[in-house]
Amino acid sequence: MKTKKKSMISADFDLKLGENVVSLSSSVPNARVTALALLPTYQILTDKIVSHAIEQYESSERTISCKAGCGACCAQPVPVSTLEAEHLAKVVQKMPISKQAKVRDKFSESLAAIKAAGLEKSLKELPNLPPEQRIALGKQYFSLKLDCPFLENQSCSIYQDRPLECREYLVTSDPQHCADLNDKEIKHIKLQMSLVPAIVKQSQESQITQSKGWMLMLFCLDWAKKKPIKVRKKHGKLWFQSFMSEATGRDI
Ligand code: SF4
């Protein structure tokens, strides 16, 4: 009798997070896939690392300021990997028509605002610029006070799909400092492990054409429209191994 191949397999591993070793399990596709198929795995893993950091922090009776309904940081420029850009374009595509139209309008309004401010070209070039210039440009972008197109009533309307950068943003300071982008006063919780560099690296690896692997989220819909980008396929286990090697700095 032919047995059906499992569509997902489980990868069990120990992760060193600060002083603790945490046993984790992730589901990965049991087939040759594009790296995009692994995005839900990376999102869940990020959430586990973030939850661990929150537990550690709150166990000593300290509190984190980030709460549902606080969109104080959501006018800051958000970098997304090209894998996430592709995913977000699909998320928008699947929205009901009226909601989709609203979100697309917000993207267009913000794009028109950065164009009018003469920032469009340099913001598109952001991944190629040195860090100091990126910070300076990020501040110019922020001065335009453009809410993220996904922000609705101070809440994230794509919470389950939000980028890793948003998932990893945790502060203990007054939300007003996030709203003012007051770098000196924003107190971030430094995660014991960030998966953002690993997803950017995997974005680069997954594309046959050369790319920096990330962009400002504001450009994701236009970028996805202008595809096709040629992407590689590998077994889910291999994508996951190279992702975790990048994240932990160890051969896996
Ligand atoms: S995606 Fe969601 S969490 Fe991230 S900036 Fe936009 S509204 Fe905020």
PDB file of C-alpha atoms and ligand atoms in Angstrom:
ATOM      1  CA  MET A   1       0.000   0.000   0.000  1.00  0.00           C
ATOM      2  CA  LYS A   2       1.270   3.432  -0.887  1.00  0.00           C
ATOM      3  CA  THR A   3       1.594   5.715   2.167  1.00  0.00           C
ATOM      4  CA  LYS A   4       0.986   9.416   1.697  1.00  0.00           C
ATOM      5  CA  LYS A   5       4.057  11.583   2.228  1.00  0.00           C
ATOM      6  CA  LYS A   6       3.650  14.064   5.086  1.00  0.00           C
ATOM      7  CA  SER A   7       3.388  17.620   3.764  1.00  0.00           C
ATOM      8  CA  MET A   8       5.193  19.047   6.805  1.00  0.00           C
ATOM      9  CA  ILE A   9       7.960  17.608   8.937  1.00  0.00           C
ATOM     10  CA  SER A  10       9.013  18.668  12.353  1.00  0.00           C
ATOM     11  CA  ALA A  11      12.458  20.059  13.143  1.00  0.00           C
ATOM     12  CA  ASP A  12      13.325  19.827  16.851  1.00  0.00           C
ATOM     13  CA  PHE A  13      16.264  21.797  18.173  1.00  0.00           C
ATOM     14  CA  ASP A  14      17.726  23.561  21.214  1.00  0.00           C
ATOM     15  CA  LEU A  15      18.313  27.275  20.970  1.00  0.00           C
ATOM     16  CA  LYS A  16      20.617  29.183  23.302  1.00  0.00           C
ATOM     17  CA  LEU A  17      18.833  32.379  24.265  1.00  0.00           C
ATOM     18  CA  GLY A  18      21.057  34.339  26.661  1.00  0.00           C
ATOM     19  CA  GLU A  19      21.626  32.178  29.735  1.00  0.00           C
ATOM     20  CA  ASN A  20      18.886  29.703  28.799  1.00  0.00           C
ATOM     21  CA  VAL A  21      18.720  26.818  26.392  1.00  0.00           C
ATOM     22  CA  VAL A  22      15.183  26.551  25.029  1.00  0.00           C
ATOM     23  CA  SER A  23      13.886  23.406  23.295  1.00  0.00           C
ATOM     24  CA  LEU A  24      11.853  24.330  20.239  1.00  0.00           C
ATOM     25  CA  SER A  25      10.090  22.559  17.431  1.00  0.00           C
ATOM     26  CA  SER A  26       9.302  24.009  14.007  1.00  0.00           C
ATOM     27  CA  SER A  27       7.260  22.618  11.123  1.00  0.00           C
ATOM     28  CA  VAL A  28       8.910  22.791   7.728  1.00  0.00           C
ATOM     29  CA  PRO A  29       7.592  21.757   4.302  1.00  0.00           C
ATOM     30  CA  ASN A  30       8.557  18.221   3.324  1.00  0.00           C
ATOM     31  CA  ALA A  31       9.069  19.066  -0.364  1.00  0.00           C
ATOM     32  CA  ARG A  32      11.065  21.215  -2.744  1.00  0.00           C
ATOM     33  CA  VAL A  33       9.608  24.674  -2.283  1.00  0.00           C
ATOM     34  CA  THR A  34      10.487  28.334  -2.647  1.00  0.00           C
ATOM     35  CA  ALA A  35      11.773  29.997   0.533  1.00  0.00           C
ATOM     36  CA  LEU A  36       8.466  31.877   0.784  1.00  0.00           C
ATOM     37  CA  ALA A  37       6.834  28.611   1.935  1.00  0.00           C
ATOM     38  CA  LEU A  38       8.997  28.799   5.055  1.00  0.00           C
ATOM     39  CA  LEU A  39       7.848  32.291   6.059  1.00  0.00           C
ATOM     40  CA  PRO A  40       5.123  31.041   8.470  1.00  0.00           C
ATOM     41  CA  THR A  41       7.801  28.915  10.184  1.00  0.00           C
ATOM     42  CA  TYR A  42      10.052  31.967  10.612  1.00  0.00           C
ATOM     43  CA  GLN A  43       7.162  34.095  11.879  1.00  0.00           C
ATOM     44  CA  ILE A  44       6.234  31.509  14.524  1.00  0.00           C
ATOM     45  CA  LEU A  45       9.857  31.104  15.558  1.00  0.00           C
ATOM     46  CA  THR A  46      10.240  34.860  15.919  1.00  0.00           C
ATOM     47  CA  ASP A  47       7.118  34.956  18.099  1.00  0.00           C
ATOM     48  CA  LYS A  48       8.582  32.221  20.322  1.00  0.00           C
ATOM     49  CA  ILE A  49      11.856  34.123  20.757  1.00  0.00           C
ATOM     50  CA  VAL A  50       9.960  37.338  21.483  1.00  0.00           C
ATOM     51  CA  SER A  51       7.673  35.566  24.021  1.00  0.00           C
ATOM     52  CA  HIS A  52      10.735  34.151  25.743  1.00  0.00           C
ATOM     53  CA  ALA A  53      12.245  37.650  26.002  1.00  0.00           C
ATOM     54  CA  ILE A  54       8.972  39.029  27.389  1.00  0.00           C
ATOM     55  CA  GLU A  55       8.734  36.237  30.006  1.00  0.00           C
ATOM     56  CA  GLN A  56      12.321  36.826  31.078  1.00  0.00           C
ATOM     57  CA  TYR A  57      11.807  40.542  31.335  1.00  0.00           C
ATOM     58  CA  GLU A  58       8.476  40.411  33.141  1.00  0.00           C
ATOM     59  CA  SER A  59       9.609  37.693  35.566  1.00  0.00           C
ATOM     60  CA  SER A  60      11.503  40.408  37.418  1.00  0.00           C
ATOM     61  CA  GLU A  61       8.349  42.529  37.726  1.00  0.00           C
ATOM     62  CA  ARG A  62       9.290  44.903  34.935  1.00  0.00           C
ATOM     63  CA  THR A  63       6.745  45.783  32.287  1.00  0.00           C
ATOM     64  CA  ILE A  64       6.859  46.186  28.552  1.00  0.00           C
ATOM     65  CA  SER A  65       5.106  49.201  27.080  1.00  0.00           C
ATOM     66  CA  CYS A  66       3.952  47.551  23.803  1.00  0.00           C
ATOM     67  CA  LYS A  67       0.250  46.658  23.948  1.00  0.00           C
ATOM     68  CA  ALA A  68      -2.590  45.891  21.552  1.00  0.00           C
ATOM     69  CA  GLY A  69      -4.025  49.170  20.295  1.00  0.00           C
ATOM     70  CA  CYS A  70      -0.738  51.088  20.587  1.00  0.00           C
ATOM     71  CA  GLY A  71       0.433  52.107  17.136  1.00  0.00           C
ATOM     72  CA  ALA A  72       2.932  54.653  18.423  1.00  0.00           C
ATOM     73  CA  CYS A  73       5.833  53.152  16.472  1.00  0.00           C
ATOM     74  CA  CYS A  74       3.864  52.593  13.254  1.00  0.00           C
ATOM     75  CA  ALA A  75       4.921  55.778  11.470  1.00  0.00           C
ATOM     76  CA  GLN A  76       8.555  54.759  11.647  1.00  0.00           C
ATOM     77  CA  PRO A  77      10.139  53.437   8.440  1.00  0.00           C
ATOM     78  CA  VAL A  78       9.816  49.621   8.371  1.00  0.00           C
ATOM     79  CA  PRO A  79      12.358  47.543   6.467  1.00  0.00           C
ATOM     80  CA  VAL A  80      11.073  44.233   5.078  1.00  0.00           C
ATOM     81  CA  SER A  81      12.888  41.346   3.447  1.00  0.00           C
ATOM     82  CA  THR A  82      11.931  40.599  -0.152  1.00  0.00           C
ATOM     83  CA  LEU A  83      10.295  37.350   1.036  1.00  0.00           C
ATOM     84  CA  GLU A  84       8.058  39.400   3.319  1.00  0.00           C
ATOM     85  CA  ALA A  85       7.449  41.986   0.596  1.00  0.00           C
ATOM     86  CA  GLU A  86       6.140  39.227  -1.641  1.00  0.00           C
ATOM     87  CA  HIS A  87       4.001  37.852   1.166  1.00  0.00           C
ATOM     88  CA  LEU A  88       2.540  41.276   2.031  1.00  0.00           C
ATOM     89  CA  ALA A  89       1.604  41.847  -1.610  1.00  0.00           C
ATOM     90  CA  LYS A  90      -0.321  38.544  -1.486  1.00  0.00           C
ATOM     91  CA  VAL A  91      -1.967  39.502   1.806  1.00  0.00           C
ATOM     92  CA  VAL A  92      -3.243  42.718   0.208  1.00  0.00           C
ATOM     93  CA  GLN A  93      -4.346  40.837  -2.904  1.00  0.00           C
ATOM     94  CA  LYS A  94      -6.487  38.537  -0.760  1.00  0.00           C
ATOM     95  CA  MET A  95      -8.225  41.341   1.155  1.00  0.00           C
ATOM     96  CA  PRO A  96     -11.890  42.036   0.412  1.00  0.00           C
ATOM     97  CA  ILE A  97     -12.126  44.519  -2.468  1.00  0.00           C
ATOM     98  CA  SER A  98     -13.165  47.545  -0.386  1.00  0.00           C
ATOM     99  CA  LYS A  99     -10.455  47.008   2.214  1.00  0.00           C
ATOM    100  CA  GLN A 100      -7.921  46.321  -0.504  1.00  0.00           C
ATOM    101  CA  ALA A 101      -8.794  49.590  -2.213  1.00  0.00           C
ATOM    102  CA  LYS A 102      -8.349  51.516   1.061  1.00  0.00           C
ATOM    103  CA  VAL A 103      -4.970  49.951   1.761  1.00  0.00           C
ATOM    104  CA  ARG A 104      -3.788  50.526  -1.808  1.00  0.00           C
ATOM    105  CA  ASP A 105      -4.906  54.160  -1.557  1.00  0.00           C
ATOM    106  CA  LYS A 106      -2.892  54.593   1.622  1.00  0.00           C
ATOM    107  CA  PHE A 107       0.175  53.143  -0.077  1.00  0.00           C
ATOM    108  CA  SER A 108      -0.335  55.490  -3.028  1.00  0.00           C
ATOM    109  CA  GLU A 109      -0.809  58.541  -0.769  1.00  0.00           C
ATOM    110  CA  SER A 110       2.382  57.791   1.143  1.00  0.00           C
ATOM    111  CA  LEU A 111       4.310  57.162  -2.066  1.00  0.00           C
ATOM    112  CA  ALA A 112       3.048  60.478  -3.445  1.00  0.00           C
ATOM    113  CA  ALA A 113       4.135  62.220  -0.219  1.00  0.00           C
ATOM    114  CA  ILE A 114       7.690  60.871  -0.372  1.00  0.00           C
ATOM    115  CA  LYS A 115       7.853  61.779  -4.060  1.00  0.00           C
ATOM    116  CA  ALA A 116       6.692  65.315  -3.323  1.00  0.00           C
ATOM    117  CA  ALA A 117       9.342  65.558  -0.603  1.00  0.00           C
ATOM    118  CA  GLY A 118      12.006  64.476  -3.133  1.00  0.00           C
ATOM    119  CA  LEU A 119      12.795  61.324  -1.127  1.00  0.00           C
ATOM    120  CA  GLU A 120      11.520  58.565  -3.412  1.00  0.00           C
ATOM    121  CA  LYS A 121      14.769  57.848  -5.237  1.00  0.00           C
ATOM    122  CA  SER A 122      16.995  57.855  -2.159  1.00  0.00           C
ATOM    123  CA  LEU A 123      14.555  55.751  -0.124  1.00  0.00           C
ATOM    124  CA  LYS A 124      14.514  53.164  -2.915  1.00  0.00           C
ATOM    125  CA  GLU A 125      18.303  53.152  -2.716  1.00  0.00           C
ATOM    126  CA  LEU A 126      18.249  52.710   1.070  1.00  0.00           C
ATOM    127  CA  PRO A 127      19.622  49.122   1.109  1.00  0.00           C
ATOM    128  CA  ASN A 128      22.689  50.291  -0.848  1.00  0.00           C
ATOM    129  CA  LEU A 129      23.535  53.186   1.474  1.00  0.00           C
ATOM    130  CA  PRO A 130      25.856  53.203   4.479  1.00  0.00           C
ATOM    131  CA  PRO A 131      24.154  53.019   7.927  1.00  0.00           C
ATOM    132  CA  GLU A 132      24.614  56.745   8.771  1.00  0.00           C
ATOM    133  CA  GLN A 133      22.853  57.783   5.573  1.00  0.00           C
ATOM    134  CA  ARG A 134      20.083  55.256   6.178  1.00  0.00           C
ATOM    135  CA  ILE A 135      19.462  56.704   9.636  1.00  0.00           C
ATOM    136  CA  ALA A 136      19.417  60.274   8.310  1.00  0.00           C
ATOM    137  CA  LEU A 137      17.009  59.315   5.509  1.00  0.00           C
ATOM    138  CA  GLY A 138      14.852  57.353   7.924  1.00  0.00           C
ATOM    139  CA  LYS A 139      14.493  60.526   9.976  1.00  0.00           C
ATOM    140  CA  GLN A 140      13.521  62.552   6.910  1.00  0.00           C
ATOM    141  CA  TYR A 141      10.912  59.914   6.079  1.00  0.00           C
ATOM    142  CA  PHE A 142       9.612  60.004   9.642  1.00  0.00           C
ATOM    143  CA  SER A 143       9.308  63.806   9.533  1.00  0.00           C
ATOM    144  CA  LEU A 144       6.568  63.328   6.907  1.00  0.00           C
ATOM    145  CA  LYS A 145       4.413  61.630   9.595  1.00  0.00           C
ATOM    146  CA  LEU A 146       3.107  58.884   7.347  1.00  0.00           C
ATOM    147  CA  ASP A 147       1.274  56.171   9.241  1.00  0.00           C
ATOM    148  CA  CYS A 148       1.900  52.641   8.020  1.00  0.00           C
ATOM    149  CA  PRO A 149      -0.772  51.799   5.404  1.00  0.00           C
ATOM    150  CA  PHE A 150      -1.714  48.772   7.524  1.00  0.00           C
ATOM    151  CA  LEU A 151      -2.438  50.820  10.646  1.00  0.00           C
ATOM    152  CA  GLU A 152      -6.150  51.024  11.466  1.00  0.00           C
ATOM    153  CA  ASN A 153      -7.463  52.708  14.623  1.00  0.00           C
ATOM    154  CA  GLN A 154      -3.968  52.505  16.109  1.00  0.00           C
ATOM    155  CA  SER A 155      -3.894  48.718  15.595  1.00  0.00           C
ATOM    156  CA  CYS A 156      -2.097  46.584  13.067  1.00  0.00           C
ATOM    157  CA  SER A 157      -4.677  45.324  10.556  1.00  0.00           C
ATOM    158  CA  ILE A 158      -2.331  42.534   9.400  1.00  0.00           C
ATOM    159  CA  TYR A 159      -1.156  41.451  12.849  1.00  0.00           C
ATOM    160  CA  GLN A 160      -0.659  37.739  11.959  1.00  0.00           C
ATOM    161  CA  ASP A 161       1.272  38.722   8.830  1.00  0.00           C
ATOM    162  CA  ARG A 162       3.253  41.681  10.122  1.00  0.00           C
ATOM    163  CA  PRO A 163       6.970  41.773   9.254  1.00  0.00           C
ATOM    164  CA  LEU A 164       9.612  40.274  11.548  1.00  0.00           C
ATOM    165  CA  GLU A 165      10.945  43.783  12.171  1.00  0.00           C
ATOM    166  CA  CYS A 166       7.569  44.750  13.728  1.00  0.00           C
ATOM    167  CA  ARG A 167       7.379  41.490  15.729  1.00  0.00           C
ATOM    168  CA  GLU A 168      10.811  42.124  17.224  1.00  0.00           C
ATOM    169  CA  TYR A 169      10.116  45.757  18.168  1.00  0.00           C
ATOM    170  CA  LEU A 170       9.655  45.829  21.951  1.00  0.00           C
ATOM    171  CA  VAL A 171      10.137  48.814  24.227  1.00  0.00           C
ATOM    172  CA  THR A 172       9.959  49.581  27.907  1.00  0.00           C
ATOM    173  CA  SER A 173       9.860  53.358  27.465  1.00  0.00           C
ATOM    174  CA  ASP A 174       6.923  55.746  27.142  1.00  0.00           C
ATOM    175  CA  PRO A 175       5.126  55.121  23.783  1.00  0.00           C
ATOM    176  CA  GLN A 176       5.327  58.865  23.136  1.00  0.00           C
ATOM    177  CA  HIS A 177       9.062  58.454  22.522  1.00  0.00           C
ATOM    178  CA  CYS A 178       8.252  55.944  19.753  1.00  0.00           C
ATOM    179  CA  ALA A 179       5.714  58.385  18.309  1.00  0.00           C
ATOM    180  CA  ASP A 180       8.365  61.152  18.373  1.00  0.00           C
ATOM    181  CA  LEU A 181      11.176  58.835  17.209  1.00  0.00           C
ATOM    182  CA  ASN A 182      13.159  60.089  20.170  1.00  0.00           C
ATOM    183  CA  ASP A 183      16.170  57.759  19.870  1.00  0.00           C
ATOM    184  CA  LYS A 184      17.742  58.925  23.104  1.00  0.00           C
ATOM    185  CA  GLU A 185      14.673  57.997  25.141  1.00  0.00           C
ATOM    186  CA  ILE A 186      13.414  54.868  23.369  1.00  0.00           C
ATOM    187  CA  LYS A 187      14.441  51.871  25.470  1.00  0.00           C
ATOM    188  CA  HIS A 188      14.407  48.730  23.341  1.00  0.00           C
ATOM    189  CA  ILE A 189      14.454  45.229  24.702  1.00  0.00           C
ATOM    190  CA  LYS A 190      17.380  43.622  23.003  1.00  0.00           C
ATOM    191  CA  LEU A 191      16.343  40.138  21.951  1.00  0.00           C
ATOM    192  CA  GLN A 192      18.801  37.332  22.592  1.00  0.00           C
ATOM    193  CA  MET A 193      18.416  36.478  18.931  1.00  0.00           C
ATOM    194  CA  SER A 194      17.032  38.472  16.016  1.00  0.00           C
ATOM    195  CA  LEU A 195      15.896  36.573  12.932  1.00  0.00           C
ATOM    196  CA  VAL A 196      15.811  39.659  10.705  1.00  0.00           C
ATOM    197  CA  PRO A 197      19.375  39.234   9.326  1.00  0.00           C
ATOM    198  CA  ALA A 198      18.636  35.558   8.583  1.00  0.00           C
ATOM    199  CA  ILE A 199      15.469  36.339   6.624  1.00  0.00           C
ATOM    200  CA  VAL A 200      17.272  39.018   4.614  1.00  0.00           C
ATOM    201  CA  LYS A 201      20.056  36.521   3.826  1.00  0.00           C
ATOM    202  CA  GLN A 202      17.511  33.879   2.821  1.00  0.00           C
ATOM    203  CA  SER A 203      15.747  36.430   0.625  1.00  0.00           C
ATOM    204  CA  GLN A 204      19.044  37.022  -1.170  1.00  0.00           C
ATOM    205  CA  GLU A 205      19.728  33.290  -1.485  1.00  0.00           C
ATOM    206  CA  SER A 206      16.270  32.568  -2.797  1.00  0.00           C
ATOM    207  CA  GLN A 207      16.571  34.956  -5.746  1.00  0.00           C
ATOM    208  CA  ILE A 208      18.552  34.046  -8.813  1.00  0.00           C
ATOM    209  CA  THR A 209      19.064  37.708  -9.651  1.00  0.00           C
ATOM    210  CA  GLN A 210      21.249  39.675  -7.244  1.00  0.00           C
ATOM    211  CA  SER A 211      19.481  41.689  -4.590  1.00  0.00           C
ATOM    212  CA  LYS A 212      20.151  43.270  -1.215  1.00  0.00           C
ATOM    213  CA  GLY A 213      17.220  41.203   0.043  1.00  0.00           C
ATOM    214  CA  TRP A 214      15.245  44.028   1.630  1.00  0.00           C
ATOM    215  CA  MET A 215      13.421  47.305   1.000  1.00  0.00           C
ATOM    216  CA  LEU A 216      11.247  49.828   2.778  1.00  0.00           C
ATOM    217  CA  MET A 217       7.802  48.279   3.309  1.00  0.00           C
ATOM    218  CA  LEU A 218       6.222  51.185   1.465  1.00  0.00           C
ATOM    219  CA  PHE A 219       7.656  49.876  -1.809  1.00  0.00           C
ATOM    220  CA  CYS A 220       6.495  46.260  -1.434  1.00  0.00           C
ATOM    221  CA  LEU A 221       3.334  46.458  -3.589  1.00  0.00           C
ATOM    222  CA  ASP A 222       5.057  48.219  -6.491  1.00  0.00           C
ATOM    223  CA  TRP A 223       8.024  45.871  -6.240  1.00  0.00           C
ATOM    224  CA  ALA A 224       5.795  42.778  -6.311  1.00  0.00           C
ATOM    225  CA  LYS A 225       3.895  44.158  -9.319  1.00  0.00           C
ATOM    226  CA  LYS A 226       7.127  44.631 -11.252  1.00  0.00           C
ATOM    227  CA  LYS A 227       8.280  41.040 -10.831  1.00  0.00           C
ATOM    228  CA  PRO A 228       8.901  38.389 -12.181  1.00  0.00           C
ATOM    229  CA  ILE A 229      11.911  37.679 -10.042  1.00  0.00           C
ATOM    230  CA  LYS A 230      13.442  34.299 -10.595  1.00  0.00           C
ATOM    231  CA  VAL A 231      13.536  32.240  -7.424  1.00  0.00           C
ATOM    232  CA  ARG A 232      15.217  28.998  -6.397  1.00  0.00           C
ATOM    233  CA  LYS A 233      13.547  25.906  -5.016  1.00  0.00           C
ATOM    234  CA  LYS A 234      15.071  23.668  -2.375  1.00  0.00           C
ATOM    235  CA  HIS A 235      13.788  21.130   0.093  1.00  0.00           C
ATOM    236  CA  GLY A 236      12.133  22.821   3.099  1.00  0.00           C
ATOM    237  CA  LYS A 237      14.650  21.178   5.441  1.00  0.00           C
ATOM    238  CA  LEU A 238      17.578  22.719   3.537  1.00  0.00           C
ATOM    239  CA  TRP A 239      16.069  26.207   3.581  1.00  0.00           C
ATOM    240  CA  PHE A 240      15.492  25.873   7.312  1.00  0.00           C
ATOM    241  CA  GLN A 241      19.020  24.625   7.947  1.00  0.00           C
ATOM    242  CA  SER A 242      20.636  27.536   6.126  1.00  0.00           C
ATOM    243  CA  PHE A 243      18.270  29.984   7.878  1.00  0.00           C
ATOM    244  CA  MET A 244      19.170  28.637  11.313  1.00  0.00           C
ATOM    245  CA  SER A 245      22.883  28.546  10.465  1.00  0.00           C
ATOM    246  CA  GLU A 246      22.688  32.233   9.612  1.00  0.00           C
ATOM    247  CA  ALA A 247      20.625  33.039  12.731  1.00  0.00           C
ATOM    248  CA  THR A 248      22.870  31.164  15.178  1.00  0.00           C
ATOM    249  CA  GLY A 249      26.219  31.632  13.420  1.00  0.00           C
ATOM    250  CA  ARG A 250      26.756  27.867  13.587  1.00  0.00           C
ATOM    251  CA  ASP A 251      26.765  25.160  10.924  1.00  0.00           C
ATOM    252  CA  ILE A 252      23.524  23.219  11.251  1.00  0.00           C
TER     253      ILE A 252
HETATM  254  S1  SF4 B   1       2.824  46.318   9.732  1.00  0.00           S
HETATM  255 FE1  SF4 B   1       1.513  46.570  11.504  1.00  0.00          FE
HETATM  256  S2  SF4 B   1       2.915  46.617  13.275  1.00  0.00           S
HETATM  257 FE2  SF4 B   1       4.143  46.964  11.430  1.00  0.00          FE
HETATM  258  S3  SF4 B   1       4.247  49.205  11.210  1.00  0.00           S
HETATM  259 FE3  SF4 B   1       2.499  48.501  10.000  1.00  0.00          FE
HETATM  260  S4  SF4 B   1       0.711  48.674  11.352  1.00  0.00           S
HETATM  261 FE4  SF4 B   1       2.570  48.757  12.632  1.00  0.00          FE
END
